[in-house]
Coordinates of N, CA, C and O and ligand atoms in Angstrom, one line a residue:
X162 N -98.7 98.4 60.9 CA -99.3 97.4 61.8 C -98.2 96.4 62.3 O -97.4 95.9 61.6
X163 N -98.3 96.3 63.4 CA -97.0 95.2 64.5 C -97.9 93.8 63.8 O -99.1 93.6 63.6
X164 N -96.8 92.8 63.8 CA -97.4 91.6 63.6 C -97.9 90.9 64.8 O -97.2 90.9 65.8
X165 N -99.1 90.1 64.7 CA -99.8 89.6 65.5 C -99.0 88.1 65.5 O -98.7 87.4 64.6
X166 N -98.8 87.8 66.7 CA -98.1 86.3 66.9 C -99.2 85.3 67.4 O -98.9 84.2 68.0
X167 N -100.4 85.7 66.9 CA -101.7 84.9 67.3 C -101.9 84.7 66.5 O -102.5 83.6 66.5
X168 N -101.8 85.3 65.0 CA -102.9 85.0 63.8 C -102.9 83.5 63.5 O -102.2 82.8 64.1
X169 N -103.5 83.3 62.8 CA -104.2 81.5 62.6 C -102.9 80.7 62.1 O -102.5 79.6 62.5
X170 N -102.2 81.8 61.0 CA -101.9 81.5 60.1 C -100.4 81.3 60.8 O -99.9 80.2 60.7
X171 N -99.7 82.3 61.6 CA -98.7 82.1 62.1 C -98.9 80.6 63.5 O -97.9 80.0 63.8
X172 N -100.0 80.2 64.0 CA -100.3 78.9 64.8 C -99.8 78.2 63.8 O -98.7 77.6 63.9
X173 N -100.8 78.1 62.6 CA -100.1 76.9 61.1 C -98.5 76.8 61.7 O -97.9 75.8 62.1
X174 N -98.2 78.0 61.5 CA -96.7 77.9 61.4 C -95.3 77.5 62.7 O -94.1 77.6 62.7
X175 N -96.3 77.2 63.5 CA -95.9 76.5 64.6 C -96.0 75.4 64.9 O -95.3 74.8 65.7
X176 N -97.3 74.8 64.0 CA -97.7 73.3 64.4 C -98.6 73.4 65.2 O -99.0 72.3 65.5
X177 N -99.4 74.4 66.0 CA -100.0 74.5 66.6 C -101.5 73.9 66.2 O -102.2 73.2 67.0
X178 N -101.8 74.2 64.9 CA -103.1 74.1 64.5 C -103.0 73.4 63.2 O -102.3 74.0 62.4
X179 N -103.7 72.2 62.7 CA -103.0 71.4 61.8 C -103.6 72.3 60.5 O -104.3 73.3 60.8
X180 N -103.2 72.0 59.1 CA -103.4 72.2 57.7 C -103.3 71.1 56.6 O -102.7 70.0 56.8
X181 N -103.7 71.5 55.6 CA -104.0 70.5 54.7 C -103.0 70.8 54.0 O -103.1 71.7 53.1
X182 N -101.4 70.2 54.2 CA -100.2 70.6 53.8 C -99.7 70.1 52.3 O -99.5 68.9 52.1
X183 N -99.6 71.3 51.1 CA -99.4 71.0 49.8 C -98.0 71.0 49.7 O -97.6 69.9 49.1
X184 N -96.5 72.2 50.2 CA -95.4 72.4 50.2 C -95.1 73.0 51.1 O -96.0 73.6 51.7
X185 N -93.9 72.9 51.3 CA -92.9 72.8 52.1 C -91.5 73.3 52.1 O -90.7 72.5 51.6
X186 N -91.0 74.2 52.3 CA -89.7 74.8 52.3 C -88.8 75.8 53.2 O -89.2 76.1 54.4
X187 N -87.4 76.4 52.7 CA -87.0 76.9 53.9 C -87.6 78.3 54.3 O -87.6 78.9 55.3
X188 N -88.4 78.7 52.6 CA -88.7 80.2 52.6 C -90.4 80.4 52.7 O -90.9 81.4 53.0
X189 N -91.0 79.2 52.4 CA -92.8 79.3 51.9 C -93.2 78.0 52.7 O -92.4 77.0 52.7
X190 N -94.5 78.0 53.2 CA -95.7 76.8 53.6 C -96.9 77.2 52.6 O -97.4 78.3 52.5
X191 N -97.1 76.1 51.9 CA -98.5 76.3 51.1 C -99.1 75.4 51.6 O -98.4 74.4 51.9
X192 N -100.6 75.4 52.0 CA -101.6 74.6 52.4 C -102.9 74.9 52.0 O -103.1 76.2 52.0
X193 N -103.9 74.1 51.6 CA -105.6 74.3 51.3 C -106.0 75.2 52.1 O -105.8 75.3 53.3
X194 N -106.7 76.3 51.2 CA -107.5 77.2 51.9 C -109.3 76.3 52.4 O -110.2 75.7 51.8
X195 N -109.2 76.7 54.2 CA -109.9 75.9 54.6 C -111.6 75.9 53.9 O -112.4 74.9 54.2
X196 N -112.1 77.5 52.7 CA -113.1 77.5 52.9 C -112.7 77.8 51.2 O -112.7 79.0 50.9
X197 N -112.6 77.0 50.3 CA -112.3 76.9 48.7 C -113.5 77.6 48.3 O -114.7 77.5 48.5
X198 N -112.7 78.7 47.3 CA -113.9 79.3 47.1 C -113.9 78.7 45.4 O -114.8 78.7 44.6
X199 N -112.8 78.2 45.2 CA -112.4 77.3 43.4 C -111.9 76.0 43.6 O -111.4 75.6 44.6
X200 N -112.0 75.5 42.6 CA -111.5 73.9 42.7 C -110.9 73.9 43.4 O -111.2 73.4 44.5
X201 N -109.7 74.4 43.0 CA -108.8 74.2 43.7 C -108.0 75.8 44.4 O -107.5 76.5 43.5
X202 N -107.9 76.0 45.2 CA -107.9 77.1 46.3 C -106.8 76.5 47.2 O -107.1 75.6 48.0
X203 N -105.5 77.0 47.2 CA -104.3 77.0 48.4 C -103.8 78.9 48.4 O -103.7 79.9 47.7
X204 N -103.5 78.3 49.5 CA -102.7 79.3 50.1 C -101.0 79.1 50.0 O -100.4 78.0 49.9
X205 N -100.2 80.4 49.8 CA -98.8 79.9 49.8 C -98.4 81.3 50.9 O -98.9 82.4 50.6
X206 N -97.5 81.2 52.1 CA -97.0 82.2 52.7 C -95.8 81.9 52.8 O -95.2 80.9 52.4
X207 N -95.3 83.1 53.5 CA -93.6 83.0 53.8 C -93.8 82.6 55.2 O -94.8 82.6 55.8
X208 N -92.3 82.0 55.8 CA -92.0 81.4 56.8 C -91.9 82.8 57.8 O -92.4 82.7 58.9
X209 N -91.4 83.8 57.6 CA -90.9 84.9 58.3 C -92.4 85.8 58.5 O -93.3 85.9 57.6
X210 N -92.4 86.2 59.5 CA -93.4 87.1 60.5 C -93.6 88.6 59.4 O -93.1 89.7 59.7
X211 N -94.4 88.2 58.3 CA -94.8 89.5 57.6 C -96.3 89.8 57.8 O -97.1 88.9 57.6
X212 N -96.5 91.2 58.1 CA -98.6 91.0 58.0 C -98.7 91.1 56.2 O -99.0 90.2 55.5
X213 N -98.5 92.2 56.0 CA -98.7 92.0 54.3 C -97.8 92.3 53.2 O -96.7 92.8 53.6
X214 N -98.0 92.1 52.0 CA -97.5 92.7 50.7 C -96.5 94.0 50.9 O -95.3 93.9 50.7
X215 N -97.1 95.1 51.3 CA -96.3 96.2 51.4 C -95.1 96.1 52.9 O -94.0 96.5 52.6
X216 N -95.2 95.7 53.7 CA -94.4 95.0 54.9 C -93.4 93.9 54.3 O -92.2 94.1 54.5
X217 N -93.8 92.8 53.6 CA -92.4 91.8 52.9 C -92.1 92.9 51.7 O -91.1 92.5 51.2
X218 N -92.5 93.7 51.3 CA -91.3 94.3 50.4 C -90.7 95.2 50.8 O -89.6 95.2 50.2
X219 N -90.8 96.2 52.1 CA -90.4 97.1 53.1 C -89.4 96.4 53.5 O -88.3 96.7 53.1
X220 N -89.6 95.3 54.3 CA -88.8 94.2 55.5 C -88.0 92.9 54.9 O -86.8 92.7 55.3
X221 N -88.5 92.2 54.2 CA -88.0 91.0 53.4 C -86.7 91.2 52.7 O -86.4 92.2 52.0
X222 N -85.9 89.9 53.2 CA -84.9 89.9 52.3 C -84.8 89.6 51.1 O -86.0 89.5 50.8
X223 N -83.8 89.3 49.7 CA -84.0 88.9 48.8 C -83.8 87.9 48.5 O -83.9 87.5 47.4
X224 N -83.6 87.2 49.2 CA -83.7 85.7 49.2 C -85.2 85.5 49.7 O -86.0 85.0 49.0
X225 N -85.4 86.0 50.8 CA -86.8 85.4 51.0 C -88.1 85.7 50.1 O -89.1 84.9 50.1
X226 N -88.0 87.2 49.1 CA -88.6 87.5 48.0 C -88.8 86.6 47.3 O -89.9 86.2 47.0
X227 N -87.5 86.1 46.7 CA -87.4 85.0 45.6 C -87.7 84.0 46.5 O -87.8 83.0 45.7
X228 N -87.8 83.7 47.1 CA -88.6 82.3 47.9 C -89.7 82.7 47.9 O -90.2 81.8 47.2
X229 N -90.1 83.1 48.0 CA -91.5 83.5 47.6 C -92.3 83.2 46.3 O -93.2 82.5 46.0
X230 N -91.6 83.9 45.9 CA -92.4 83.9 44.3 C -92.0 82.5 43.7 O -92.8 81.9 43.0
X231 N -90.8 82.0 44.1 CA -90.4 80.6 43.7 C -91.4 80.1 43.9 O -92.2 79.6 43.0
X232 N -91.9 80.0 45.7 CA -92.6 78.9 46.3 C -94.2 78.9 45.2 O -94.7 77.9 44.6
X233 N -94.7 80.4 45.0 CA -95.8 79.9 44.5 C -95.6 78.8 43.2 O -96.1 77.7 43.0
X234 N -94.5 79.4 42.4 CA -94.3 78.5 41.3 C -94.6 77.0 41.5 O -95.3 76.2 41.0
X235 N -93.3 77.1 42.5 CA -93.4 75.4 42.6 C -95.0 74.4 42.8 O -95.2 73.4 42.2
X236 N -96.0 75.4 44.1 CA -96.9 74.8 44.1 C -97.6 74.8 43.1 O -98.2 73.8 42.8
X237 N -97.9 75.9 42.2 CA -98.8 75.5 41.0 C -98.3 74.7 40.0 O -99.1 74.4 39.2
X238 N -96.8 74.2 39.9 CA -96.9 73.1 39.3 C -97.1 71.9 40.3 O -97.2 70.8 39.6
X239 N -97.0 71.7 41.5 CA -97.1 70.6 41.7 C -99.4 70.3 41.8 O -100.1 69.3 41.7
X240 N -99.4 71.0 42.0 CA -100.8 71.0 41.3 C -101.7 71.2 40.0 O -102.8 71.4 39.7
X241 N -100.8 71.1 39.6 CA -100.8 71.0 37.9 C -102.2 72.1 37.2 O -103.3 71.8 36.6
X242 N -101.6 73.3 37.7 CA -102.5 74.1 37.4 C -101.3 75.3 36.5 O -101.7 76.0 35.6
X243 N -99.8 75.2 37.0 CA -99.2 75.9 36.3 C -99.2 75.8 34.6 O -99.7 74.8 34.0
X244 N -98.5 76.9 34.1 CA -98.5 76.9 32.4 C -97.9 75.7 32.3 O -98.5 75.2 31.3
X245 N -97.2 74.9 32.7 CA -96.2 74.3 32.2 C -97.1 72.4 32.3 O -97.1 71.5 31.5
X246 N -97.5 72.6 33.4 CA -98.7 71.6 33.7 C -100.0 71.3 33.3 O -100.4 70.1 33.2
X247 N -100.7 72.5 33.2 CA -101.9 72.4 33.5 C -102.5 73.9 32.3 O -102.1 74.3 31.3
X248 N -103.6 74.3 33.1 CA -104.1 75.3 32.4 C -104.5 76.7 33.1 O -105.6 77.2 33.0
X249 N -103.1 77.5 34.1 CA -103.2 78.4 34.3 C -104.5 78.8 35.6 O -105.5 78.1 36.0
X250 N -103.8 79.9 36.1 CA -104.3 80.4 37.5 C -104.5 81.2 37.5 O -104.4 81.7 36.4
X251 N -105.0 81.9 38.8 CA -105.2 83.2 39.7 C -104.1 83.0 41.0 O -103.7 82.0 41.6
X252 N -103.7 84.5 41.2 CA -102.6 84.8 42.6 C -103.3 85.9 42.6 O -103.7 86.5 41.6
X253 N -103.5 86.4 43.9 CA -104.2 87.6 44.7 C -103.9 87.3 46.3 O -104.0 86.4 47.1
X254 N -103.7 88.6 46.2 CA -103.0 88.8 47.6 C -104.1 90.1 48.4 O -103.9 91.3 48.0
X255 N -104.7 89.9 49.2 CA -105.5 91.0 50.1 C -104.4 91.7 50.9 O -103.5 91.1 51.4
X256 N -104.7 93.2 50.9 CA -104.2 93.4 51.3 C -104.4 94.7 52.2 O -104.2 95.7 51.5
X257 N -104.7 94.9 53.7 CA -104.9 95.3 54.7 C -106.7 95.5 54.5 O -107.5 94.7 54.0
X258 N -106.8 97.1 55.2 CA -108.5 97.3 55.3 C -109.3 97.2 53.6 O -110.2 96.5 53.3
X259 N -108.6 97.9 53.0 CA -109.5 98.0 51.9 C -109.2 96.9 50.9 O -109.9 96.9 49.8
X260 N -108.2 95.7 51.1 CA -108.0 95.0 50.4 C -108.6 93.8 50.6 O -108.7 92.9 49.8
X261 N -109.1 93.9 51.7 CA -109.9 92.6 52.6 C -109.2 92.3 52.9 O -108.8 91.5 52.0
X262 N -108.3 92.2 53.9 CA -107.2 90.9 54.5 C -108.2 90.9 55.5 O -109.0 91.7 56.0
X263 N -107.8 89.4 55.8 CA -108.4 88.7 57.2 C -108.0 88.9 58.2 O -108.2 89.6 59.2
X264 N -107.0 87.8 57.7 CA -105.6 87.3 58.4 C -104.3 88.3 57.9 O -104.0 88.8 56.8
X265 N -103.7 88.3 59.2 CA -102.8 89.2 58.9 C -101.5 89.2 59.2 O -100.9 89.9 59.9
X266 N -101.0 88.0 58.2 CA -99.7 87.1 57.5 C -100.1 86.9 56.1 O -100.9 86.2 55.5
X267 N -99.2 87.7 55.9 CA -99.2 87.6 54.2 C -99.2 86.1 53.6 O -98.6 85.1 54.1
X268 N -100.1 86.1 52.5 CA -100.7 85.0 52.5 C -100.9 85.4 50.5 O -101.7 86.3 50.2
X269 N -100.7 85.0 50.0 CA -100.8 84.0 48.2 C -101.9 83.4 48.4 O -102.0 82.5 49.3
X270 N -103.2 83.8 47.3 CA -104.3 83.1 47.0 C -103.8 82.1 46.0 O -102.7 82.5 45.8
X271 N -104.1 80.9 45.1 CA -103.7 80.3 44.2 C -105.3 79.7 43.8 O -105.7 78.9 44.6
X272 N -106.1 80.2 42.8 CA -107.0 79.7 42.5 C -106.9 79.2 41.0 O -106.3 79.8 40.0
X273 N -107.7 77.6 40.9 CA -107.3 76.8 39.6 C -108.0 76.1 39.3 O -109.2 76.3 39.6
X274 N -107.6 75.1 38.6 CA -108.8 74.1 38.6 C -110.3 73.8 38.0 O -111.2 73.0 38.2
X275 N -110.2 74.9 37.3 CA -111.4 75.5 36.8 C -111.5 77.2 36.0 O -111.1 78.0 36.7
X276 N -111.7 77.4 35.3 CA -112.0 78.3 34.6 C -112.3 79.9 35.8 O -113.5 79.9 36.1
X277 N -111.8 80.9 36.3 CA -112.0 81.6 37.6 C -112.7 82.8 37.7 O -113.1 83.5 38.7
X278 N -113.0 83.1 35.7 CA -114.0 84.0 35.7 C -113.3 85.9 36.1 O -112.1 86.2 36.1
X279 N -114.2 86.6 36.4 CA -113.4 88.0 36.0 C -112.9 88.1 37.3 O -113.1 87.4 38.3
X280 N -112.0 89.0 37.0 CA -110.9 89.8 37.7 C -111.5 90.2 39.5 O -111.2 89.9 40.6
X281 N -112.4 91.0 39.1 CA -112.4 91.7 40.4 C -114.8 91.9 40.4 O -115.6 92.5 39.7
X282 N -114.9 91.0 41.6 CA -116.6 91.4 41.7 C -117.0 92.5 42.1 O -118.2 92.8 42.2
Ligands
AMP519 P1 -107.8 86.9 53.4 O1 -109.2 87.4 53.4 O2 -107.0 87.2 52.1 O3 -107.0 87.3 54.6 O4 -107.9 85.3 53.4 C1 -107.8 84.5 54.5 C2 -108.1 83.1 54.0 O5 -107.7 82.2 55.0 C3 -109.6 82.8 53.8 O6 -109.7 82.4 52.4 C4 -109.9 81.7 54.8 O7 -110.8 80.8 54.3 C5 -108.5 81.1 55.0 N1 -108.4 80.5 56.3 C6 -108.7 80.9 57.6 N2 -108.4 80.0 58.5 C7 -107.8 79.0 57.8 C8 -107.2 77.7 58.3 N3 -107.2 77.4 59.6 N4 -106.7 76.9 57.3 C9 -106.7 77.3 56.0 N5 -107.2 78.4 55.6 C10 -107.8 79.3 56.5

Protein backbone atom coordinates (compact mmCIF):
# COMPACT_ATOMS: atom_id res chain seq x y z
CA UNK A 1 0.00 0.00 0.00
CA UNK A 2 1.53 3.72 -1.13
CA UNK A 3 1.21 5.95 1.81
CA UNK A 4 -1.66 8.19 2.01
CA UNK A 5 -0.45 11.98 2.61
CA UNK A 6 -4.06 12.64 3.84
CA UNK A 7 -4.37 10.30 6.62
CA UNK A 8 -5.52 12.14 9.99
CA UNK A 9 -2.62 11.06 11.48
CA UNK A 10 -0.01 12.41 9.00
CA UNK A 11 -2.38 16.19 9.19
CA UNK A 12 -1.35 15.62 13.22
CA UNK A 13 1.94 15.64 11.78
CA UNK A 14 1.87 18.77 10.06
CA UNK A 15 0.06 20.86 12.49
CA UNK A 16 -2.66 20.81 10.44
CA UNK A 17 -5.13 19.35 12.84
CA UNK A 18 -4.51 19.84 16.54
CA UNK A 19 -3.86 16.75 19.31
CA UNK A 20 -3.76 16.19 22.76
CA UNK A 21 0.21 16.30 22.76
CA UNK A 22 1.94 13.83 25.41
CA UNK A 23 5.78 13.60 23.58
CA UNK A 24 7.74 14.85 21.41
CA UNK A 25 10.86 13.93 19.48
CA UNK A 26 13.11 13.75 16.47
CA UNK A 27 11.96 10.06 15.79
CA UNK A 28 8.07 9.65 17.53
CA UNK A 29 4.79 12.11 18.28
CA UNK A 30 2.64 10.55 21.05
CA UNK A 31 -0.67 12.13 21.60
CA UNK A 32 -4.31 10.98 23.29
CA UNK A 33 -6.17 8.72 21.38
CA UNK A 34 -9.21 10.87 20.59
CA UNK A 35 -11.84 7.99 21.45
CA UNK A 36 -10.09 6.18 24.86
CA UNK A 37 -11.16 3.04 24.98
CA UNK A 38 -8.87 2.73 28.73
CA UNK A 39 -7.96 5.17 31.19
CA UNK A 40 -5.54 6.01 29.80
CA UNK A 41 -5.22 5.44 25.85
CA UNK A 42 -2.29 7.35 23.69
CA UNK A 43 -1.03 6.84 20.68
CA UNK A 44 2.82 6.86 19.82
CA UNK A 45 3.95 7.05 15.94
CA UNK A 46 6.95 7.68 13.94
CA UNK A 47 7.72 10.98 12.40
CA UNK A 48 8.55 9.30 8.81
CA UNK A 49 5.69 8.40 6.31
CA UNK A 50 5.16 4.60 7.26
CA UNK A 51 1.40 2.95 6.75
CA UNK A 52 2.25 -0.02 9.02
CA UNK A 53 4.33 -2.50 11.08
CA UNK A 54 5.38 -4.59 8.21
CA UNK A 55 6.37 -1.32 5.91
CA UNK A 56 8.66 0.43 9.05
CA UNK A 57 10.42 -2.87 9.27
CA UNK A 58 10.79 -3.26 5.34
CA UNK A 59 11.66 0.66 5.00
CA UNK A 60 12.75 2.15 8.44
CA UNK A 61 16.07 2.96 9.41
CA UNK A 62 17.74 1.78 12.53
CA UNK A 63 17.81 4.64 14.19
CA UNK A 64 14.38 5.40 13.50
CA UNK A 65 13.41 1.64 14.81
CA UNK A 66 15.05 2.44 18.02
CA UNK A 67 13.26 5.66 18.06
CA UNK A 68 10.61 4.01 18.09
CA UNK A 69 10.53 1.58 20.57
CA UNK A 70 12.47 4.19 22.73
CA UNK A 71 9.69 6.74 22.10
CA UNK A 72 7.00 4.30 23.48
CA UNK A 73 9.22 3.79 26.49
CA UNK A 74 9.66 7.15 27.22
CA UNK A 75 5.88 7.87 27.07
CA UNK A 76 4.86 5.18 29.31
CA UNK A 77 6.98 6.41 31.83
CA UNK A 78 6.18 9.74 31.49
CA UNK A 79 2.67 8.55 32.16
CA UNK A 80 3.48 6.56 34.82
CA UNK A 81 2.05 3.52 33.63
CA UNK A 82 5.65 2.02 32.84
CA UNK A 83 7.34 -0.93 35.04
CA UNK A 84 9.46 1.41 36.42
CA UNK A 85 6.64 3.95 37.36
CA UNK A 86 3.55 2.66 37.63
CA UNK A 87 1.88 -0.66 37.07
CA UNK A 88 2.38 -1.82 33.47
CA UNK A 89 0.54 -1.69 30.02
CA UNK A 90 -0.79 -2.78 26.74
CA UNK A 91 1.07 -1.92 23.08
CA UNK A 92 -0.87 -3.18 20.06
CA UNK A 93 -0.38 -2.26 16.85
CA UNK A 94 -3.36 -2.94 14.06
CA UNK A 95 -2.26 -3.82 11.39
CA UNK A 96 -3.69 -3.53 7.74
CA UNK A 97 -7.34 -5.38 6.73
CA UNK A 98 -7.46 -8.11 8.99
CA UNK A 99 -5.68 -6.35 11.71
CA UNK A 100 -8.17 -3.52 11.90
CA UNK A 101 -6.09 -0.60 10.95
CA UNK A 102 -7.93 2.55 10.46
CA UNK A 103 -5.62 4.85 9.92
CA UNK A 104 -2.95 4.14 7.82
CA UNK A 105 0.37 5.53 9.69
CA UNK A 106 1.66 3.32 11.82
CA UNK A 107 0.56 4.07 15.03
CA UNK A 108 1.46 2.32 18.95
CA UNK A 109 -1.69 1.73 20.99
CA UNK A 110 -0.49 2.42 24.82
CA UNK A 111 -3.34 1.25 27.08
CA UNK A 112 -2.96 1.81 31.06
CA UNK A 113 -4.26 3.12 33.82
CA UNK A 114 -6.35 0.45 34.84
CA UNK A 115 -6.26 -3.17 34.88
CA UNK A 116 -6.93 -4.00 30.54
CA UNK A 117 -8.29 -7.38 30.91
CA UNK A 118 -7.66 -10.24 28.08
CA UNK A 119 -5.56 -10.15 25.25
CA UNK A 120 -7.61 -10.35 22.27
CA UNK A 121 -12.02 -10.09 22.19
P1 LIG B 1 -6.51 1.83 14.38
O1 LIG B 1 -7.84 1.13 14.32
O2 LIG B 1 -5.45 0.99 15.03
O3 LIG B 1 -6.08 2.37 13.03
O4 LIG B 1 -6.69 3.04 15.37
C1 LIG B 1 -6.89 4.36 14.97
C2 LIG B 1 -7.10 5.14 16.25
O5 LIG B 1 -6.95 6.50 15.94
C3 LIG B 1 -8.47 4.97 16.87
O6 LIG B 1 -8.30 4.48 18.21
C4 LIG B 1 -9.07 6.38 16.85
O7 LIG B 1 -9.84 6.68 17.97
C5 LIG B 1 -7.82 7.23 16.77
N1 LIG B 1 -8.01 8.55 16.17
C6 LIG B 1 -8.64 8.86 15.00
N2 LIG B 1 -8.57 10.18 14.77
C7 LIG B 1 -7.86 10.72 15.80
C8 LIG B 1 -7.46 12.05 16.13
N3 LIG B 1 -7.76 13.10 15.36
N4 LIG B 1 -6.76 12.23 17.27
C9 LIG B 1 -6.46 11.20 18.06
N5 LIG B 1 -6.80 9.92 17.81
C10 LIG B 1 -7.51 9.69 16.69
Amino acid sequence: MTYDNNNIFAKILRNEIPCKKIYEDEFVLSFYDINPQKKIHALVIPKGKYVDLDDFANNASIDEIAGLIKGINLVAKKLNISVDTGKGYRVLANISEHGGQEVPHLHFHLFGGESVGKMVQ
